[in-house]
Coordinates of C-alpha atoms in Angstrom, one line a residue:
X4 CA 4.0 -44.1 -11.0
X5 CA 2.0 -42.5 -8.4
X6 CA 4.1 -38.9 -9.1
X7 CA 2.8 -39.4 -12.8
X8 CA -0.9 -40.1 -12.0
X9 CA -0.7 -36.8 -9.8
X10 CA 1.0 -34.8 -12.6
X11 CA -1.6 -36.0 -15.0
X12 CA -4.3 -35.1 -12.6
X13 CA -2.9 -31.5 -12.0
X14 CA -3.4 -31.0 -15.7
X15 CA -6.7 -32.8 -16.6
X16 CA -8.6 -31.0 -13.5
X17 CA -8.0 -27.5 -14.3
X18 CA -9.0 -28.1 -18.0
X19 CA -12.1 -29.9 -17.3
X20 CA -13.2 -27.3 -14.7
X21 CA -12.7 -24.5 -17.3
X22 CA -13.8 -26.3 -20.5
X23 CA -17.0 -27.7 -18.4
X24 CA -18.2 -24.1 -17.2
X25 CA -17.5 -22.8 -20.8
X26 CA -19.4 -25.3 -22.4
X27 CA -22.5 -25.2 -19.8
X28 CA -25.5 -23.0 -20.5
X29 CA -24.8 -19.5 -20.0
X30 CA -26.9 -18.1 -16.9
X31 CA -29.7 -15.5 -17.5
X32 CA -28.4 -11.9 -16.9
X33 CA -24.8 -12.5 -17.9
X34 CA -23.0 -12.1 -21.2
X35 CA -21.2 -15.1 -23.2
X36 CA -17.9 -12.9 -22.5
X37 CA -18.5 -13.0 -18.8
X38 CA -19.1 -16.8 -18.6
X39 CA -16.1 -17.5 -20.7
X40 CA -13.9 -15.4 -18.8
X41 CA -15.3 -17.1 -15.7
X42 CA -14.4 -20.5 -17.1
X43 CA -10.8 -19.2 -17.9
X44 CA -10.4 -17.6 -14.2
X45 CA -11.8 -20.6 -12.4
X46 CA -9.5 -22.8 -14.4
X47 CA -6.8 -20.5 -13.4
X48 CA -7.1 -20.7 -9.9
X49 CA -7.4 -24.7 -10.0
X50 CA -4.0 -24.5 -12.0
X51 CA -2.7 -22.3 -9.3
X52 CA -3.6 -24.6 -6.5
X53 CA -2.6 -28.1 -8.4
X54 CA 0.3 -26.3 -9.9
X55 CA 1.1 -28.7 -12.9
X56 CA 3.5 -25.8 -13.7
X57 CA 4.8 -23.0 -11.9
X58 CA 1.7 -20.4 -11.2
X59 CA 3.8 -17.7 -13.3
X60 CA 3.4 -20.2 -16.4
X61 CA 0.1 -20.8 -15.6
X62 CA -0.8 -17.4 -15.7
X63 CA 1.1 -16.8 -18.7
X64 CA -0.9 -19.6 -20.5
X65 CA -4.1 -18.1 -19.2
X66 CA -3.4 -14.7 -20.7
X67 CA -2.7 -16.2 -24.1
X68 CA -6.0 -18.3 -24.0
X69 CA -8.2 -14.9 -23.3
X70 CA -6.5 -13.8 -26.5
X71 CA -6.9 -17.1 -28.9
X72 CA -10.5 -17.4 -27.7
X73 CA -11.3 -13.8 -28.2
X74 CA -12.8 -13.4 -24.7
X75 CA -10.5 -10.2 -24.0
X76 CA -8.6 -7.7 -25.9
X77 CA -4.7 -7.7 -25.5
X78 CA -5.1 -4.3 -23.4
X79 CA -7.7 -5.8 -21.3
X80 CA -5.8 -8.9 -20.4
X81 CA -2.7 -7.0 -19.8
X82 CA -4.3 -4.1 -17.7
X83 CA -3.4 -5.8 -14.4
X84 CA 0.2 -5.3 -15.1
X85 CA -0.3 -1.3 -14.6
X86 CA -2.0 -1.8 -11.3
X87 CA 0.2 0.1 -8.3
X88 CA -0.6 -2.7 -5.7
X89 CA 1.5 -5.1 -7.9
X90 CA 4.3 -2.8 -8.0
X91 CA 4.4 -1.9 -4.5
X92 CA 5.0 -5.9 -4.0
X93 CA 7.8 -5.6 -6.6
X94 CA 9.2 -2.8 -4.6
X95 CA 9.0 -4.4 -1.4
X96 CA 10.8 -7.5 -2.6
X97 CA 13.8 -5.1 -3.3
X98 CA 13.8 -4.0 0.1
X99 CA 13.8 -7.4 1.3
X100 CA 16.9 -8.1 -1.1
X101 CA 18.7 -5.0 0.7
X102 CA 18.2 -6.4 4.2
X103 CA 19.4 -9.7 3.2
X104 CA 22.4 -8.5 0.9
X105 CA 23.8 -5.9 3.8
X106 CA 23.1 -8.3 6.5
X107 CA 21.0 -5.6 8.5
X108 CA 18.6 -8.3 8.9
X109 CA 20.7 -10.3 10.8
X110 CA 22.4 -7.7 12.6
X111 CA 19.2 -6.1 14.0
X112 CA 18.1 -10.3 15.2
X113 CA 21.6 -10.6 16.6
X114 CA 21.7 -7.1 18.3
X115 CA 18.3 -7.9 20.0
X116 CA 19.4 -11.3 21.3
X117 CA 22.6 -9.8 22.8
X118 CA 20.4 -7.3 24.6
X119 CA 17.3 -9.7 25.6
X120 CA 18.2 -13.2 25.2
X121 CA 18.9 -14.5 28.8
X122 CA 16.2 -17.2 28.9
X123 CA 14.6 -19.3 26.3
X124 CA 11.2 -17.2 26.5
X125 CA 13.0 -14.0 26.1
X126 CA 14.9 -15.5 23.1
X127 CA 11.6 -16.4 21.6
X128 CA 10.3 -12.9 22.0
X129 CA 13.5 -11.4 20.8
X130 CA 13.4 -13.4 17.4
X131 CA 9.8 -12.7 16.6
X132 CA 10.3 -9.0 17.7
X133 CA 13.2 -9.1 14.8
X134 CA 10.6 -10.7 12.6
X135 CA 8.1 -7.6 13.5
X136 CA 10.6 -5.1 12.9
X137 CA 11.6 -6.1 9.5
X138 CA 8.2 -7.6 8.5
X139 CA 6.9 -4.1 6.9
X140 CA 9.7 -4.3 4.2
X141 CA 9.4 -8.0 3.6
X142 CA 6.4 -9.3 1.7
X143 CA 8.0 -12.7 1.3
X144 CA 7.4 -14.0 4.7
X145 CA 9.4 -17.2 3.3
X146 CA 12.3 -14.8 2.9
X147 CA 11.9 -13.4 6.3
X148 CA 11.0 -16.6 8.3
X149 CA 13.4 -18.4 6.3
X150 CA 16.1 -16.4 4.7
X151 CA 17.0 -14.2 7.6
X152 CA 15.6 -15.8 10.6
X153 CA 15.7 -19.6 10.2
X154 CA 19.6 -19.8 10.4
X155 CA 19.7 -17.8 13.3
X156 CA 17.0 -20.0 14.9
X157 CA 18.7 -23.2 13.8
X158 CA 22.2 -21.8 14.9
X159 CA 21.1 -21.1 18.6
X160 CA 19.4 -24.6 18.9
X161 CA 22.8 -26.2 17.7
X162 CA 24.7 -23.7 20.2
X163 CA 22.6 -25.3 23.1
X164 CA 23.2 -28.7 21.8
X165 CA 19.6 -29.2 20.8
X166 CA 19.4 -31.3 17.5
X167 CA 16.7 -32.8 15.7
X168 CA 18.2 -36.5 16.9
X169 CA 19.5 -35.1 19.8
X170 CA 17.6 -33.1 22.6
X171 CA 15.1 -31.4 20.1
X172 CA 13.2 -30.5 23.1
X173 CA 16.0 -28.6 24.9
X174 CA 15.5 -25.6 23.1
X175 CA 15.2 -26.2 19.4
X176 CA 11.5 -27.5 19.1
X177 CA 10.3 -24.5 21.0
X178 CA 12.1 -22.0 19.2
X179 CA 11.0 -23.4 15.7
X180 CA 7.2 -23.3 16.8
X181 CA 7.6 -20.0 18.5
X182 CA 9.1 -18.0 15.4
X183 CA 6.9 -19.8 12.8
X184 CA 3.9 -19.0 14.8
X185 CA 5.1 -15.4 15.4
X186 CA 5.7 -15.0 11.6
X187 CA 2.1 -16.0 11.1
X188 CA 0.8 -13.1 13.2
X189 CA 3.5 -10.5 11.6
X190 CA 2.4 -11.5 8.3
X191 CA -1.1 -10.5 8.9
X192 CA 0.2 -6.9 10.6
X193 CA 1.0 -5.0 7.6
X194 CA -0.2 -4.8 3.8
X195 CA 3.5 -5.4 2.7
X196 CA 4.3 -8.0 5.1
X197 CA 3.1 -10.8 3.0
X198 CA 2.7 -11.1 -1.0
X199 CA -1.1 -11.8 -0.8
X200 CA -2.1 -9.0 1.2
X201 CA -2.2 -6.2 -1.4
X202 CA -3.9 -8.8 -3.7
X203 CA -6.5 -9.3 -1.2
X204 CA -7.2 -5.5 -0.8
X205 CA -7.0 -5.2 -4.6
X206 CA -9.8 -8.3 -5.1
X207 CA -11.7 -6.1 -2.4
X208 CA -11.6 -3.0 -4.1
X209 CA -12.6 -4.7 -7.6
X210 CA -15.4 -6.6 -6.0
X211 CA -16.5 -3.7 -3.5
X212 CA -15.1 -0.6 -4.6
X213 CA -13.5 0.5 -1.4
X214 CA -9.7 1.4 -1.0
X215 CA -7.7 0.6 2.1
X216 CA -4.4 2.5 2.8
X217 CA -1.4 1.0 4.2
X218 CA -1.7 3.1 7.2
X219 CA -5.4 2.0 7.9
X220 CA -4.5 -1.8 7.6
X221 CA -1.4 -1.3 9.9
X222 CA -3.5 0.6 12.5
X223 CA -6.1 -1.8 12.4
X224 CA -3.7 -4.9 13.1
X225 CA -1.8 -3.5 15.3
X226 CA -3.8 -4.1 18.7
X227 CA -4.9 -7.6 18.1
X228 CA -1.5 -8.3 16.4
X229 CA 0.6 -7.0 19.6
X230 CA -1.7 -9.0 21.8
X231 CA -1.3 -12.0 20.0
X232 CA 2.4 -11.6 19.7
X233 CA 2.5 -11.3 23.6
X234 CA 0.2 -14.3 24.2
X235 CA 1.2 -17.0 21.5
X236 CA 5.0 -17.5 22.4
X237 CA 3.9 -17.3 26.1
X238 CA 1.2 -20.2 25.7
X239 CA 3.5 -22.4 23.4
X240 CA 5.9 -21.9 26.2
X241 CA 3.7 -23.4 28.8
X242 CA 2.2 -26.2 26.7
X243 CA 5.3 -27.3 24.8
X244 CA 8.0 -25.9 27.0
X245 CA 11.6 -25.9 26.1
X246 CA 13.7 -28.2 28.7
X247 CA 16.3 -25.1 29.1
X248 CA 14.9 -22.2 30.5
X249 CA 18.1 -20.1 30.8
X250 CA 20.0 -19.0 27.9
X251 CA 23.1 -17.0 28.8
X252 CA 25.0 -18.9 25.8
X253 CA 22.7 -17.2 23.3
X254 CA 23.9 -13.7 24.1
X255 CA 27.9 -15.0 23.9
X256 CA 26.8 -16.3 20.4
X257 CA 25.1 -13.0 19.4
X258 CA 28.2 -11.2 20.8
X259 CA 30.4 -13.3 18.6
X260 CA 28.1 -12.9 15.5
X261 CA 28.1 -9.2 15.7
X262 CA 31.9 -9.1 16.2
X263 CA 32.3 -11.1 13.3
X264 CA 30.1 -8.8 11.3
X265 CA 32.0 -6.0 12.4
X266 CA 30.9 -2.3 12.5
X267 CA 27.7 -1.3 10.9
X268 CA 28.7 -0.6 7.3
X269 CA 27.4 2.5 5.1
X270 CA 25.3 0.2 3.1
X271 CA 23.3 -0.9 6.3
X272 CA 23.1 2.6 7.8
X273 CA 21.7 3.5 4.4
X274 CA 19.0 0.6 4.2
X275 CA 18.1 1.6 7.8
X276 CA 17.5 5.4 6.7
X277 CA 15.6 4.6 3.8
X278 CA 13.6 1.9 5.5
X279 CA 12.6 4.4 8.3
X280 CA 11.9 7.1 5.9
X281 CA 9.5 4.5 3.9
X282 CA 7.5 3.8 7.2
X283 CA 7.2 7.4 8.0
X284 CA 5.9 8.1 4.4
X285 CA 3.7 5.1 4.4
X286 CA 2.2 5.8 7.7
X287 CA 1.5 9.4 7.0
X288 CA 0.0 9.0 3.6
X289 CA -3.2 10.3 4.3
X290 CA -1.5 13.6 5.2
X291 CA 1.2 13.7 2.7
X292 CA -1.1 12.2 0.0
X293 CA 2.1 10.3 -1.3
X294 CA 1.0 7.0 -2.4
X295 CA 2.2 3.7 -0.8
X296 CA 3.6 2.5 -4.4
X297 CA 5.3 5.8 -4.9
X298 CA 7.0 5.5 -1.5
X299 CA 8.3 2.0 -2.3
X300 CA 9.7 3.1 -5.7
X301 CA 11.5 6.1 -4.1
X302 CA 13.1 3.6 -1.7
X303 CA 14.3 1.3 -4.4
X304 CA 15.3 4.3 -6.4
X305 CA 17.5 5.7 -3.4
X306 CA 19.1 2.3 -3.0
X307 CA 20.0 2.3 -6.6
X308 CA 21.5 5.5 -6.7
X309 CA 23.4 4.8 -3.6
X310 CA 24.5 1.5 -5.0
X311 CA 23.2 -0.6 -2.2
X312 CA 21.4 -2.3 -5.1
X313 CA 22.9 -2.9 -8.4
X314 CA 20.7 -3.1 -11.3
X315 CA 21.7 -6.7 -11.5
X316 CA 20.2 -7.3 -8.0
X317 CA 16.8 -5.9 -9.3
X318 CA 17.1 -8.3 -12.2
X319 CA 18.0 -11.3 -10.2
X320 CA 15.3 -11.0 -7.7
X321 CA 13.3 -13.7 -9.4
X322 CA 10.4 -13.8 -6.8
X323 CA 9.7 -10.1 -7.5
X324 CA 9.1 -10.8 -11.4
X325 CA 7.6 -14.0 -11.0
X326 CA 5.0 -12.3 -8.6
X327 CA 4.3 -9.4 -11.1
X328 CA 3.8 -12.1 -13.8
X329 CA 1.1 -14.1 -11.9
X330 CA -0.6 -11.3 -9.8
X331 CA -0.6 -9.1 -12.9
X332 CA -2.6 -11.8 -14.8
X333 CA -4.8 -12.6 -12.0
X334 CA -5.7 -8.7 -11.2
X335 CA -6.4 -8.4 -14.9
X336 CA -8.9 -11.3 -15.1
X337 CA -10.4 -10.3 -12.0
X338 CA -10.8 -6.6 -12.9
X339 CA -12.3 -7.5 -16.1
X340 CA -14.8 -10.1 -14.2
X341 CA -16.0 -7.1 -12.1
X342 CA -16.7 -5.2 -15.3
X343 CA -18.7 -7.7 -17.1
X344 CA -21.0 -7.5 -14.2
X345 CA -20.6 -11.2 -12.5
X346 CA -19.8 -9.9 -9.1
X347 CA -22.8 -7.9 -9.0
X348 CA -24.7 -10.8 -10.5
X349 CA -23.5 -13.1 -7.7
X350 CA -24.3 -10.5 -5.1
X351 CA -27.9 -10.4 -6.1
X352 CA -28.3 -14.0 -6.1
X353 CA -26.3 -14.5 -2.6
X354 CA -28.5 -11.7 -0.9
X355 CA -31.8 -13.5 -2.0
X356 CA -30.6 -16.7 -0.5
X357 CA -29.3 -15.4 2.7
X358 CA -32.6 -13.5 3.6
X359 CA -33.7 -13.8 7.1
X360 CA -30.2 -14.8 8.3
X361 CA -28.3 -12.3 10.4
X362 CA -25.0 -10.8 8.7
X363 CA -23.1 -11.7 12.2
X364 CA -24.3 -15.4 12.0
X365 CA -23.3 -15.5 8.3
X366 CA -19.8 -13.6 8.8
X367 CA -19.0 -15.7 11.8
X368 CA -19.7 -19.2 9.7
X369 CA -17.9 -17.9 6.6
X370 CA -15.0 -17.0 8.7
X371 CA -14.7 -20.5 10.1
X372 CA -15.2 -22.1 7.0
X373 CA -12.8 -19.5 5.2
X374 CA -10.3 -20.1 7.9
X375 CA -10.2 -23.9 8.2
X376 CA -10.6 -24.9 4.6
X377 CA -6.8 -24.1 4.6
X378 CA -6.1 -27.5 5.7
X379 CA -6.6 -28.3 2.0
X380 CA -4.2 -25.5 0.8
X381 CA -0.4 -25.2 0.7
X382 CA -0.4 -21.6 -0.4
X383 CA -1.8 -18.2 1.6
X384 CA -2.0 -16.8 -2.1
X385 CA -3.7 -19.5 -3.7
X386 CA -6.1 -19.3 -0.8
X387 CA -6.9 -15.8 -1.4
X388 CA -7.0 -16.1 -4.9
X389 CA -9.5 -19.1 -4.9
X390 CA -11.8 -17.6 -2.3
X391 CA -11.4 -14.4 -1.0
X392 CA -13.5 -12.2 -3.4
X393 CA -16.4 -14.7 -3.1
X394 CA -16.4 -14.8 0.8
X395 CA -16.1 -11.1 1.0
X396 CA -19.1 -10.6 -1.4
X397 CA -21.3 -13.2 0.2
X398 CA -20.6 -11.6 3.9
X399 CA -21.5 -8.0 2.4
X400 CA -24.5 -9.4 0.6
X401 CA -25.7 -10.6 4.0
X402 CA -25.3 -7.1 5.3
X403 CA -21.6 -7.2 7.0
X404 CA -20.2 -4.0 7.2
X405 CA -17.8 -3.6 4.2
X406 CA -14.7 -2.7 6.0
X407 CA -15.3 -5.3 8.6
X408 CA -15.7 -8.2 5.9
X409 CA -12.5 -7.2 4.0
X410 CA -10.4 -7.0 7.6
X411 CA -12.0 -10.4 8.6
X412 CA -11.0 -12.0 5.5
X413 CA -7.7 -10.3 4.8
X414 CA -6.2 -11.0 8.4
X415 CA -7.6 -14.6 8.5
X416 CA -5.7 -15.2 5.1
X417 CA -2.6 -15.0 7.1
X418 CA -3.8 -16.6 10.3
X419 CA -4.9 -20.0 9.0
X420 CA -1.1 -20.7 8.2
X421 CA -0.7 -21.9 11.6
X422 CA -2.8 -25.0 11.0
X423 CA -0.5 -27.2 9.2
X424 CA 3.5 -28.1 8.2
X425 CA 2.8 -27.1 4.4
X426 CA 0.6 -24.4 4.9
X427 CA 2.7 -21.5 3.6
X428 CA 6.1 -21.3 2.2
X429 CA 7.8 -20.7 5.5
X430 CA 6.1 -24.1 6.8
X431 CA 8.5 -26.7 5.3
X432 CA 11.4 -25.1 6.3
X433 CA 10.9 -25.4 9.8
X434 CA 9.1 -28.4 9.9
X435 CA 11.9 -29.8 7.5
X436 CA 14.5 -29.0 10.4
X437 CA 13.0 -32.2 12.2
X438 CA 12.2 -30.8 15.4
X439 CA 8.8 -31.2 15.7
X440 CA 6.7 -34.3 14.4
X441 CA 3.7 -33.7 12.4
X442 CA 1.2 -34.7 14.9
X443 CA 2.6 -32.2 17.3
X444 CA 2.6 -29.5 14.6
X445 CA -1.0 -29.9 13.7
X446 CA -2.1 -30.0 17.4
X447 CA -0.2 -26.8 18.1
X448 CA -1.2 -25.3 15.2
X449 CA -5.0 -25.7 16.1
X450 CA -4.6 -24.6 19.2
X451 CA -2.9 -21.2 18.0
X452 CA -5.6 -20.9 15.4
X453 CA -8.0 -20.8 18.1
X454 CA -6.0 -18.1 20.2
X455 CA -5.7 -16.0 17.0
X456 CA -9.5 -16.2 16.4
X457 CA -10.3 -15.1 19.6
X458 CA -7.7 -12.2 19.8
X459 CA -7.9 -11.0 16.3
X460 CA -12.0 -11.4 15.6
X461 CA -13.2 -11.1 19.3
X462 CA -10.9 -7.9 20.9
X463 CA -9.7 -7.0 17.1
X464 CA -13.5 -6.4 16.5
X465 CA -13.9 -3.9 19.3
X466 CA -10.6 -2.0 18.3
X467 CA -11.9 -1.9 14.7
X468 CA -15.4 -0.3 16.1
X469 CA -13.5 2.3 17.9
X470 CA -11.6 3.2 14.9
X471 CA -15.0 3.5 13.3
X472 CA -14.2 0.9 10.6
X473 CA -17.8 -0.6 11.0

């Protein structure tokens, strides 16, 4: 009965929001089209959050509504599917597929453990380093943390006789938290390390007319990201220490796993070469002029030609095509909203309401609200979809430097996943392992969130100033 009430509410609320806005008076300065489009857009966002159906299905229905209601022409509603950032994500999903299919991701992790896994703390850093290395090519942080690294973390815990119901604090609980919080940081470090990152930049481009390259994002994130990756695992080691400090068995386990895998296969070598080539081209795009999406498509094409990926692998990558549907819909709707002038209308009204308040104070308050409101979200992408454009627009309207505002909310969109056991797709995987209680997870998550805010938006903002980003 409770589940049925929740299901009904998840249908009713988006409909009430959409219809309620559409039937209310159109504000002065806006066209009927803009107002009705806003109604569909907000109803879609609420649907994404409550999910009466998968978000791809909701997106499909939303496109249909805009056609039936004669709000948009088909070419307008479907324009988002031609956006280059969306195809960058599709290609990056296929990069991730190659890491998993060939076993290269597991090999990298076990090789690092073999070399550096002599203590529990080093083991944590090694696992997180593995996450960092493969993060630019894995936009699904769930695939990275869950599909590649979780089996390794779980296997290591078992190797040390650390089970959820037996010695969880021996090593398992610490390693679970260390990798999850490390994944939080790596998700923020590259435009292609979390599926919602290109969406955030795309929304900023539509709202503010700016463009940020893959290399600019990576350069801005590298200093605060590396500092956070150094500090957070050590902090967890101190406040949530494992009972076992030395772990020579980990190296033995890694040695056995690598022996079972055998020599590096031709396919693994090819993936490594293609991946390194893509990183070089992504990071030098300002010099070569080759667009990041073209680089990604070139990488996937190379994998297809070399038969690392079969065409059936591409067809079977459901996450990529699901992302294409809902993100293409969202981008199309958001782009048309910007063209109707509603973003400019919002900026004018917000600017007049914030007269006399310093931009720094406004940005700080907005950041904290944006960050901690994630307690109410179970998806980073849903958070970005619902709030990113509005918060960036308000901050810029208050006088905040454009690039600073875009970066602050883009990075916060990932770092807030530290908070809860449902904050992002990898969270239920690691929490569901049973090593860490909900109370402990929330307590450690909040503490890590404070550390990340200090590092990223304190030290980070200084670094961004040096780079000339604000």
